[in-house]
PDB file of C-alpha atoms and ligand atoms in Angstrom:
ATOM      1  CA  MET A   1     -22.600  -4.989  -2.601  1.00 90.00           C
ATOM      2  CA  LEU A   2     -19.044  -5.222  -3.029  1.00 97.00           C
ATOM      3  CA  LYS A   3     -16.259  -6.520  -0.034  1.00 98.00           C
ATOM      4  CA  VAL A   4     -13.096  -6.631   0.273  1.00 98.00           C
ATOM      5  CA  THR A   5     -11.154  -9.093   2.234  1.00 98.00           C
ATOM      6  CA  ALA A   6      -8.009  -9.668   3.708  1.00 97.00           C
ATOM      7  CA  VAL A   7      -6.234 -13.140   2.570  1.00 98.00           C
ATOM      8  CA  PRO A   8      -3.255 -13.246   4.076  1.00 97.00           C
ATOM      9  CA  ALA A   9       0.486 -14.822   2.769  1.00 97.00           C
ATOM     10  CA  PHE A  10       3.521 -15.057   3.389  1.00 97.00           C
ATOM     11  CA  GLN A  11       4.937 -13.969   6.638  1.00 95.00           C
ATOM     12  CA  ASP A  12       2.902 -10.169   6.473  1.00 96.00           C
ATOM     13  CA  ASN A  13       0.921 -10.002   3.010  1.00 97.00           C
ATOM     14  CA  TYR A  14      -2.271  -9.295   2.217  1.00 97.00           C
ATOM     15  CA  LEU A  15      -3.668 -10.664  -0.966  1.00 98.00           C
ATOM     16  CA  TRP A  16      -7.189  -8.511  -1.382  1.00 98.00           C
ATOM     17  CA  LEU A  17      -9.876  -9.954  -2.591  1.00 98.00           C
ATOM     18  CA  ILE A  18     -12.642  -7.603  -4.106  1.00 98.00           C
ATOM     19  CA  HIS A  19     -15.960  -9.731  -3.937  1.00 98.00           C
ATOM     20  CA  ASN A  20     -19.344 -10.101  -4.427  1.00 98.00           C
ATOM     21  CA  ASP A  21     -21.726 -13.603  -3.437  1.00 96.00           C
ATOM     22  CA  THR A  22     -20.237 -15.054  -6.573  1.00 98.00           C
ATOM     23  CA  HIS A  23     -17.343 -13.518  -8.289  1.00 98.00           C
ATOM     24  CA  ALA A  24     -13.820 -12.368  -6.868  1.00 98.00           C
ATOM     25  CA  ALA A  25     -10.529 -10.053  -8.366  1.00 98.00           C
ATOM     26  CA  VAL A  26      -7.408 -10.237  -6.553  1.00 98.00           C
ATOM     27  CA  VAL A  27      -4.804  -7.886  -6.001  1.00 98.00           C
ATOM     28  CA  ASP A  28      -1.353  -8.789  -6.011  1.00 98.00           C
ATOM     29  CA  PRO A  29      -1.349 -12.710  -5.772  1.00 98.00           C
ATOM     30  CA  GLY A  30       2.019 -13.319  -4.837  1.00 98.00           C
ATOM     31  CA  ASP A  31       0.998 -16.890  -3.775  1.00 98.00           C
ATOM     32  CA  ALA A  32      -1.975 -19.038  -5.316  1.00 98.00           C
ATOM     33  CA  ALA A  33      -2.728 -21.178  -3.008  1.00 98.00           C
ATOM     34  CA  PRO A  34      -4.170 -19.345  -0.305  1.00 98.00           C
ATOM     35  CA  VAL A  35      -6.071 -17.348  -3.037  1.00 98.00           C
ATOM     36  CA  LEU A  36      -7.618 -20.533  -3.930  1.00 98.00           C
ATOM     37  CA  ALA A  37      -8.534 -21.767  -0.516  1.00 98.00           C
ATOM     38  CA  ALA A  38     -10.396 -18.529  -0.053  1.00 98.00           C
ATOM     39  CA  LEU A  39     -12.089 -18.732  -3.453  1.00 98.00           C
ATOM     40  CA  ALA A  40     -13.486 -22.235  -2.926  1.00 98.00           C
ATOM     41  CA  ALA A  41     -14.139 -21.026   0.774  1.00 98.00           C
ATOM     42  CA  ARG A  42     -17.352 -18.615  -0.561  1.00 97.00           C
ATOM     43  CA  SER A  43     -17.722 -20.448  -3.230  1.00 98.00           C
ATOM     44  CA  LEU A  44     -16.253 -17.348  -5.671  1.00 98.00           C
ATOM     45  CA  SER A  45     -15.073 -17.720  -9.485  1.00 98.00           C
ATOM     46  CA  LEU A  46     -12.095 -16.068 -10.273  1.00 98.00           C
ATOM     47  CA  ALA A  47     -12.453 -12.841 -12.522  1.00 98.00           C
ATOM     48  CA  ALA A  48      -9.867 -10.982 -12.735  1.00 98.00           C
ATOM     49  CA  ILE A  49      -6.074 -10.301 -11.809  1.00 98.00           C
ATOM     50  CA  LEU A  50      -4.762  -7.028 -10.780  1.00 98.00           C
ATOM     51  CA  LEU A  51      -1.080  -6.291  -9.929  1.00 98.00           C
ATOM     52  CA  THR A  52       0.487  -3.346  -8.707  1.00 98.00           C
ATOM     53  CA  HIS A  53       4.410  -3.935  -9.622  1.00 98.00           C
ATOM     54  CA  HIS A  54       6.811  -6.977 -10.469  1.00 98.00           C
ATOM     55  CA  HIS A  55       7.992  -8.143  -7.170  1.00 98.00           C
ATOM     56  CA  PRO A  56       7.595 -12.105  -7.138  1.00 98.00           C
ATOM     57  CA  ASP A  57       5.578 -11.693  -3.470  1.00 98.00           C
ATOM     58  CA  HIS A  58       3.146  -9.398  -5.749  1.00 98.00           C
ATOM     59  CA  VAL A  59       2.866 -11.596  -8.907  1.00 98.00           C
ATOM     60  CA  GLY A  60       4.294 -15.102  -7.953  1.00 98.00           C
ATOM     61  CA  GLY A  61       0.577 -16.372  -7.863  1.00 98.00           C
ATOM     62  CA  VAL A  62      -0.414 -15.364 -11.168  1.00 98.00           C
ATOM     63  CA  PRO A  63       1.007 -18.377 -13.617  1.00 98.00           C
ATOM     64  CA  ALA A  64      -1.083 -20.989 -11.116  1.00 98.00           C
ATOM     65  CA  LEU A  65      -4.429 -19.032 -10.782  1.00 98.00           C
ATOM     66  CA  LEU A  66      -4.588 -18.816 -15.065  1.00 98.00           C
ATOM     67  CA  ARG A  67      -4.419 -22.641 -14.932  1.00 98.00           C
ATOM     68  CA  HIS A  68      -7.560 -22.713 -12.551  1.00 97.00           C
ATOM     69  CA  ALA A  69      -9.311 -19.528 -14.576  1.00 97.00           C
ATOM     70  CA  ALA A  70      -8.421 -18.077 -17.632  1.00 97.00           C
ATOM     71  CA  VAL A  71      -9.096 -14.322 -16.523  1.00 98.00           C
ATOM     72  CA  PRO A  72      -8.022 -11.147 -17.599  1.00 98.00           C
ATOM     73  CA  VAL A  73      -4.385  -9.377 -15.503  1.00 98.00           C
ATOM     74  CA  PHE A  74      -4.076  -6.395 -15.444  1.00 98.00           C
ATOM     75  CA  GLY A  75      -0.258  -4.582 -14.389  1.00 98.00           C
ATOM     76  CA  PRO A  76       1.429  -1.991 -15.123  1.00 98.00           C
ATOM     77  CA  ARG A  77       2.494  -0.722 -18.891  1.00 98.00           C
ATOM     78  CA  ASN A  78       6.707   0.449 -17.563  1.00 96.00           C
ATOM     79  CA  GLU A  79       6.837  -2.882 -15.935  1.00 97.00           C
ATOM     80  CA  ARG A  80       7.582  -6.448 -17.417  1.00 93.00           C
ATOM     81  CA  ILE A  81       5.554  -8.695 -15.966  1.00 97.00           C
ATOM     82  CA  ASP A  82       4.645 -12.101 -17.558  1.00 96.00           C
ATOM     83  CA  ASN A  83       0.712 -12.974 -18.550  1.00 97.00           C
ATOM     84  CA  VAL A  84      -0.346  -9.326 -18.234  1.00 98.00           C
ATOM     85  CA  GLY A  85      -2.505  -8.814 -21.086  1.00 97.00           C
ATOM     86  CA  CYS A  86      -4.169  -5.604 -20.134  1.00 98.00           C
ATOM     87  CA  LEU A  87      -1.213  -2.624 -19.203  1.00 98.00           C
ATOM     88  CA  LEU A  88      -2.399   0.399 -17.349  1.00 98.00           C
ATOM     89  CA  GLU A  89      -0.511   3.872 -16.686  1.00 98.00           C
ATOM     90  CA  GLU A  90      -1.990   7.089 -15.086  1.00 98.00           C
ATOM     91  CA  GLY A  91      -5.972   7.718 -16.051  1.00 98.00           C
ATOM     92  CA  ASP A  92      -6.502   4.078 -17.314  1.00 98.00           C
ATOM     93  CA  ALA A  93     -10.056   2.801 -16.457  1.00 98.00           C
ATOM     94  CA  VAL A  94     -10.347  -1.086 -15.738  1.00 98.00           C
ATOM     95  CA  ALA A  95     -13.729  -2.928 -15.303  1.00 98.00           C
ATOM     96  CA  VAL A  96     -14.584  -5.661 -13.467  1.00 98.00           C
ATOM     97  CA  PRO A  97     -17.903  -6.274 -15.097  1.00 98.00           C
ATOM     98  CA  GLU A  98     -18.366  -9.384 -12.970  1.00 98.00           C
ATOM     99  CA  LEU A  99     -18.741  -7.278  -9.673  1.00 98.00           C
ATOM    100  CA  GLY A 100     -20.031  -4.015 -11.160  1.00 97.00           C
ATOM    101  CA  LEU A 101     -16.325  -2.540 -10.182  1.00 98.00           C
ATOM    102  CA  ARG A 102     -14.852  -0.007 -11.727  1.00 98.00           C
ATOM    103  CA  LEU A 103     -11.553   1.425 -11.114  1.00 98.00           C
ATOM    104  CA  THR A 104      -8.907   3.924 -11.917  1.00 98.00           C
ATOM    105  CA  VAL A 105      -4.747   3.775 -12.429  1.00 98.00           C
ATOM    106  CA  LEU A 106      -2.542   5.980 -10.754  1.00 98.00           C
ATOM    107  CA  ASP A 107       1.363   6.306 -11.556  1.00 98.00           C
ATOM    108  CA  VAL A 108       2.986   5.586  -8.696  1.00 98.00           C
ATOM    109  CA  PRO A 109       6.695   5.166  -8.967  1.00 98.00           C
ATOM    110  CA  GLY A 110       9.022   5.169  -6.645  1.00 98.00           C
ATOM    111  CA  HIS A 111       9.147   1.729  -4.562  1.00 98.00           C
ATOM    112  CA  THR A 112       9.712   0.307  -8.297  1.00 98.00           C
ATOM    113  CA  SER A 113       9.729   2.907 -11.595  1.00 97.00           C
ATOM    114  CA  GLY A 114       6.054   1.541 -12.924  1.00 98.00           C
ATOM    115  CA  HIS A 115       4.382   0.528  -9.981  1.00 98.00           C
ATOM    116  CA  ILE A 116       0.902   1.648 -10.337  1.00 98.00           C
ATOM    117  CA  ALA A 117      -2.106   2.127  -7.539  1.00 98.00           C
ATOM    118  CA  TYR A 118      -6.321   1.327  -8.048  1.00 98.00           C
ATOM    119  CA  LEU A 119      -8.983   3.382  -7.278  1.00 98.00           C
ATOM    120  CA  ALA A 120     -12.043   2.714  -6.967  1.00 98.00           C
ATOM    121  CA  PRO A 121     -13.775   6.187  -6.265  1.00 97.00           C
ATOM    122  CA  GLU A 122     -17.232   4.726  -5.886  1.00 97.00           C
ATOM    123  CA  GLN A 123     -16.408   3.011  -3.028  1.00 98.00           C
ATOM    124  CA  ASP A 124     -13.306   5.285  -2.147  1.00 98.00           C
ATOM    125  CA  TRP A 125     -11.072   2.064  -1.940  1.00 98.00           C
ATOM    126  CA  LEU A 126      -7.555   2.261  -2.915  1.00 98.00           C
ATOM    127  CA  PHE A 127      -4.877  -0.388  -3.126  1.00 98.00           C
ATOM    128  CA  CYS A 128      -1.091   0.619  -3.399  1.00 98.00           C
ATOM    129  CA  GLY A 129       0.616  -2.275  -3.036  1.00 98.00           C
ATOM    130  CA  ASP A 130       4.008  -1.178  -1.493  1.00 98.00           C
ATOM    131  CA  THR A 131       3.884   2.524  -2.327  1.00 98.00           C
ATOM    132  CA  LEU A 132       1.291   4.042   0.758  1.00 98.00           C
ATOM    133  CA  PHE A 133       2.135   1.474   4.358  1.00 98.00           C
ATOM    134  CA  ALA A 134       0.205   2.265   7.000  1.00 98.00           C
ATOM    135  CA  GLY A 135       2.240   4.531   9.317  1.00 98.00           C
ATOM    136  CA  GLY A 136       4.992   3.992   6.696  1.00 98.00           C
ATOM    137  CA  CYS A 137       6.090   3.768   2.885  1.00 98.00           C
ATOM    138  CA  GLY A 138       7.645   1.285   0.817  1.00 98.00           C
ATOM    139  CA  ARG A 139      11.789   1.541   0.359  1.00 97.00           C
ATOM    140  CA  LEU A 140      13.016   2.810  -2.512  1.00 97.00           C
ATOM    141  CA  PHE A 141      14.208  -0.281  -4.706  1.00 97.00           C
ATOM    142  CA  GLU A 142      14.154   1.550  -8.263  1.00 97.00           C
ATOM    143  CA  GLY A 143      12.562   4.689  -7.856  1.00 96.00           C
ATOM    144  CA  THR A 144      14.502   8.599  -6.583  1.00 97.00           C
ATOM    145  CA  PRO A 145      12.979  10.410  -3.562  1.00 97.00           C
ATOM    146  CA  SER A 146      11.411  12.626  -5.156  1.00 97.00           C
ATOM    147  CA  GLN A 147       9.732  10.289  -7.508  1.00 98.00           C
ATOM    148  CA  MET A 148       8.581   8.725  -4.211  1.00 98.00           C
ATOM    149  CA  LEU A 149       7.678  11.876  -2.992  1.00 98.00           C
ATOM    150  CA  ALA A 150       4.982  12.965  -5.601  1.00 98.00           C
ATOM    151  CA  SER A 151       3.725   9.513  -5.421  1.00 98.00           C
ATOM    152  CA  LEU A 152       2.925   9.839  -1.946  1.00 98.00           C
ATOM    153  CA  ARG A 153       1.375  13.622  -2.188  1.00 98.00           C
ATOM    154  CA  LYS A 154      -0.962  12.087  -5.172  1.00 98.00           C
ATOM    155  CA  LEU A 155      -2.667   9.355  -2.770  1.00 98.00           C
ATOM    156  CA  ALA A 156      -2.359  12.044   0.015  1.00 98.00           C
ATOM    157  CA  ALA A 157      -3.822  14.131  -1.772  1.00 98.00           C
ATOM    158  CA  LEU A 158      -7.196  11.455  -1.736  1.00 98.00           C
ATOM    159  CA  PRO A 159     -10.705  12.163  -0.008  1.00 98.00           C
ATOM    160  CA  GLU A 160      -9.905  11.499   3.491  1.00 98.00           C
ATOM    161  CA  GLN A 161     -12.188   8.907   4.268  1.00 98.00           C
ATOM    162  CA  THR A 162     -10.346   6.871   1.125  1.00 98.00           C
ATOM    163  CA  ARG A 163      -9.592   3.051   2.855  1.00 98.00           C
ATOM    164  CA  VAL A 164      -6.041   2.306   2.185  1.00 98.00           C
ATOM    165  CA  TYR A 165      -5.487  -1.063   1.394  1.00 98.00           C
ATOM    166  CA  CYS A 166      -1.695  -1.713   1.439  1.00 98.00           C
ATOM    167  CA  ALA A 167       0.223  -5.109   0.764  1.00 97.00           C
ATOM    168  CA  HIS A 168       2.249  -6.035   3.937  1.00 97.00           C
ATOM    169  CA  GLU A 169       1.149  -5.765   8.159  1.00 97.00           C
ATOM    170  CA  TYR A 170       3.825  -3.833   8.737  1.00 97.00           C
ATOM    171  CA  THR A 171       2.155  -0.965  11.057  1.00 98.00           C
ATOM    172  CA  LEU A 172       3.298  -1.351  14.312  1.00 98.00           C
ATOM    173  CA  SER A 173       6.779  -1.243  13.013  1.00 96.00           C
ATOM    174  CA  ASN A 174       6.487   1.886  11.127  1.00 98.00           C
ATOM    175  CA  LEU A 175       4.387   3.551  13.825  1.00 98.00           C
ATOM    176  CA  ARG A 176       7.363   2.552  16.542  1.00 98.00           C
ATOM    177  CA  PHE A 177       9.548   4.597  14.348  1.00 98.00           C
ATOM    178  CA  ALA A 178       7.136   6.966  13.802  1.00 98.00           C
ATOM    179  CA  ARG A 179       7.096   7.999  17.351  1.00 97.00           C
ATOM    180  CA  GLU A 180      11.087   7.484  17.540  1.00 96.00           C
ATOM    181  CA  VAL A 181      10.176  10.959  14.945  1.00 96.00           C
ATOM    182  CA  GLU A 182       7.428  12.990  15.674  1.00 97.00           C
ATOM    183  CA  PRO A 183       7.030  12.287  19.635  1.00 96.00           C
ATOM    184  CA  GLY A 184       4.942  15.151  20.472  1.00 96.00           C
ATOM    185  CA  ASN A 185       1.937  13.977  18.050  1.00 98.00           C
ATOM    186  CA  PRO A 186      -1.219  13.039  19.964  1.00 98.00           C
ATOM    187  CA  ALA A 187      -2.730  11.452  16.907  1.00 98.00           C
ATOM    188  CA  LEU A 188       0.541   9.008  16.452  1.00 98.00           C
ATOM    189  CA  ALA A 189       0.225   7.999  19.856  1.00 98.00           C
ATOM    190  CA  GLN A 190      -3.430   6.926  20.113  1.00 98.00           C
ATOM    191  CA  ARG A 191      -2.936   5.379  17.349  1.00 98.00           C
ATOM    192  CA  LEU A 192      -0.142   2.850  18.871  1.00 98.00           C
ATOM    193  CA  ILE A 193      -2.319   1.561  20.749  1.00 98.00           C
ATOM    194  CA  ASP A 194      -5.036   1.311  18.728  1.00 98.00           C
ATOM    195  CA  GLU A 195      -3.196  -1.111  16.145  1.00 98.00           C
ATOM    196  CA  GLN A 196      -1.458  -2.876  18.607  1.00 98.00           C
ATOM    197  CA  ALA A 197      -4.982  -3.610  20.308  1.00 98.00           C
ATOM    198  CA  LYS A 198      -6.003  -4.882  17.012  1.00 98.00           C
ATOM    199  CA  ARG A 199      -2.596  -7.253  16.597  1.00 98.00           C
ATOM    200  CA  ASP A 200      -3.552  -8.486  20.410  1.00 98.00           C
ATOM    201  CA  GLN A 201      -6.578  -9.643  19.092  1.00 97.00           C
ATOM    202  CA  GLY A 202      -5.009 -11.227  15.716  1.00 96.00           C
ATOM    203  CA  LEU A 203      -6.295  -9.034  13.623  1.00 96.00           C
ATOM    204  CA  PRO A 204      -5.539  -6.947  10.483  1.00 97.00           C
ATOM    205  CA  THR A 205      -4.859  -3.126  10.970  1.00 98.00           C
ATOM    206  CA  VAL A 206      -5.196  -2.704   7.003  1.00 98.00           C
ATOM    207  CA  PRO A 207      -7.184  -1.068   5.935  1.00 98.00           C
ATOM    208  CA  SER A 208      -6.125   2.409   7.319  1.00 98.00           C
ATOM    209  CA  THR A 209      -7.630   5.587   6.136  1.00 98.00           C
ATOM    210  CA  ILE A 210      -6.075   8.485   3.620  1.00 98.00           C
ATOM    211  CA  GLY A 211      -7.264  10.930   6.689  1.00 98.00           C
ATOM    212  CA  LEU A 212      -5.866   8.741   9.751  1.00 98.00           C
ATOM    213  CA  GLU A 213      -2.098   8.789   7.221  1.00 98.00           C
ATOM    214  CA  ARG A 214      -2.369  12.158   7.166  1.00 98.00           C
ATOM    215  CA  ALA A 215      -2.658  12.663  10.751  1.00 98.00           C
ATOM    216  CA  THR A 216       0.209  10.078  11.530  1.00 98.00           C
ATOM    217  CA  ASN A 217       2.262   8.952   8.918  1.00 98.00           C
ATOM    218  CA  PRO A 218       5.753  10.905   9.058  1.00 98.00           C
ATOM    219  CA  PHE A 219       6.541  10.468   5.423  1.00 98.00           C
ATOM    220  CA  LEU A 220       3.556  12.144   4.602  1.00 98.00           C
ATOM    221  CA  ARG A 221       4.411  15.072   7.886  1.00 97.00           C
ATOM    222  CA  HIS A 222       8.160  15.121   6.684  1.00 93.00           C
ATOM    223  CA  THR A 223       8.167  19.008   6.680  1.00 92.00           C
ATOM    224  CA  GLY A 224       6.218  19.155   9.792  1.00 94.00           C
ATOM    225  CA  GLU A 225       8.068  21.311  12.653  1.00 94.00           C
ATOM    226  CA  GLU A 226       8.546  18.571  14.554  1.00 96.00           C
ATOM    227  CA  ILE A 227      10.254  15.463  12.715  1.00 96.00           C
ATOM    228  CA  LEU A 228      12.520  18.533  10.521  1.00 96.00           C
ATOM    229  CA  ARG A 229      14.091  19.297  13.982  1.00 95.00           C
ATOM    230  CA  GLN A 230      14.166  15.788  14.559  1.00 95.00           C
ATOM    231  CA  LEU A 231      15.936  15.182  11.485  1.00 96.00           C
ATOM    232  CA  ARG A 232      18.081  18.388  12.094  1.00 95.00           C
ATOM    233  CA  ALA A 233      19.355  16.895  15.689  1.00 95.00           C
ATOM    234  CA  ASN A 234      20.238  13.592  14.583  1.00 93.00           C
ATOM    235  CA  GLY A 235      21.993  15.181  11.906  1.00 94.00           C
ATOM    236  CA  TYR A 236      20.419  13.769   8.851  1.00 94.00           C
ATOM    237  CA  ILE A 237      19.636  17.383   7.236  1.00 94.00           C
ATOM    238  CA  ASP A 238      21.422  20.887   7.413  1.00 91.00           C
ATOM    239  CA  ASN A 239      18.235  22.649   5.556  1.00 88.00           C
ATOM    240  CA  ASP A 240      14.437  21.641   5.184  1.00 88.00           C
ATOM    241  CA  GLU A 241      14.337  21.223   1.903  1.00 93.00           C
ATOM    242  CA  PRO A 242      11.139  19.356   1.064  1.00 94.00           C
ATOM    243  CA  VAL A 243      12.581  16.606  -1.339  1.00 96.00           C
ATOM    244  CA  ALA A 244      15.904  16.290   1.066  1.00 95.00           C
ATOM    245  CA  ALA A 245      13.519  15.987   4.353  1.00 96.00           C
ATOM    246  CA  PHE A 246      11.912  13.319   2.897  1.00 97.00           C
ATOM    247  CA  ALA A 247      15.258  11.416   1.417  1.00 97.00           C
ATOM    248  CA  ALA A 248      16.779  11.362   4.586  1.00 96.00           C
ATOM    249  CA  LEU A 249      13.762  10.579   6.403  1.00 96.00           C
ATOM    250  CA  ARG A 250      13.613   7.443   4.277  1.00 97.00           C
ATOM    251  CA  GLN A 251      17.111   6.885   5.239  1.00 95.00           C
ATOM    252  CA  TRP A 252      16.636   6.688   8.790  1.00 96.00           C
ATOM    253  CA  LYS A 253      13.956   4.150   8.660  1.00 96.00           C
ATOM    254  CA  ASN A 254      16.091   1.985   6.637  1.00 94.00           C
ATOM    255  CA  THR A 255      18.764   1.598   9.773  1.00 93.00           C
ATOM    256  CA  TYR A 256      16.215   2.259  12.304  1.00 90.00           C
ATOM    257  CA  ARG A 257      15.465  -0.780  14.180  1.00 77.00           C
TER     258      ARG A 257
HETATM  259 ZN1  LIG B 301       7.378  -5.153  -3.395  1.00 92.52          ZN
END
């Protein structure tokens, strides 16, 4: 039986451990120490490292983990990341035999130009790095709004029960912005209550699901009537063109406190 366990790191990162009783793969190990501690606590052997993009808080722990165990490192073909031996792009398959785990790769550029996501179709698990967040999306550091929008639409089209293992605990601040731009969404109001209750108990709000994101995430709902009205009322757009609306929403979020 495969499980996914969150390994918190830095301020608000989640490094994801996919494991059975003996082995583990780690997604985006920005720091080695908490991963090594999590492996030791469960007596797990590291079997693979999976990387979504090149940012240091996602790859910084790779050298130290490789000194601990010489395992395969998977990562995006279109980014230069040290130690990546298996270069991946859209449609590629990844196998981690120690776990009986099979993943497929999605190209999701926008946050970075070569960002990839890993989908486990048998389990309906999605590891999407800094592309789709619970209630939000990543900043556009390297890609264009139309690239990011296409990436988010690809993820939003996955089955609604798909669990979204994103890489940061940004949910409450994302949802406060979502409420600002879509105050009339009852699913969003309920989600704010539910996620606040989890944080009050010190629990992660991640994973989310694709269904919940479709219902509450403004970056998947930017062509909805209420969000377009808010964008117009605040002077961000003067027409309803979808890419312009998405870009305006992302811009608004960048300045929102
Ligand atoms: Zn990043």
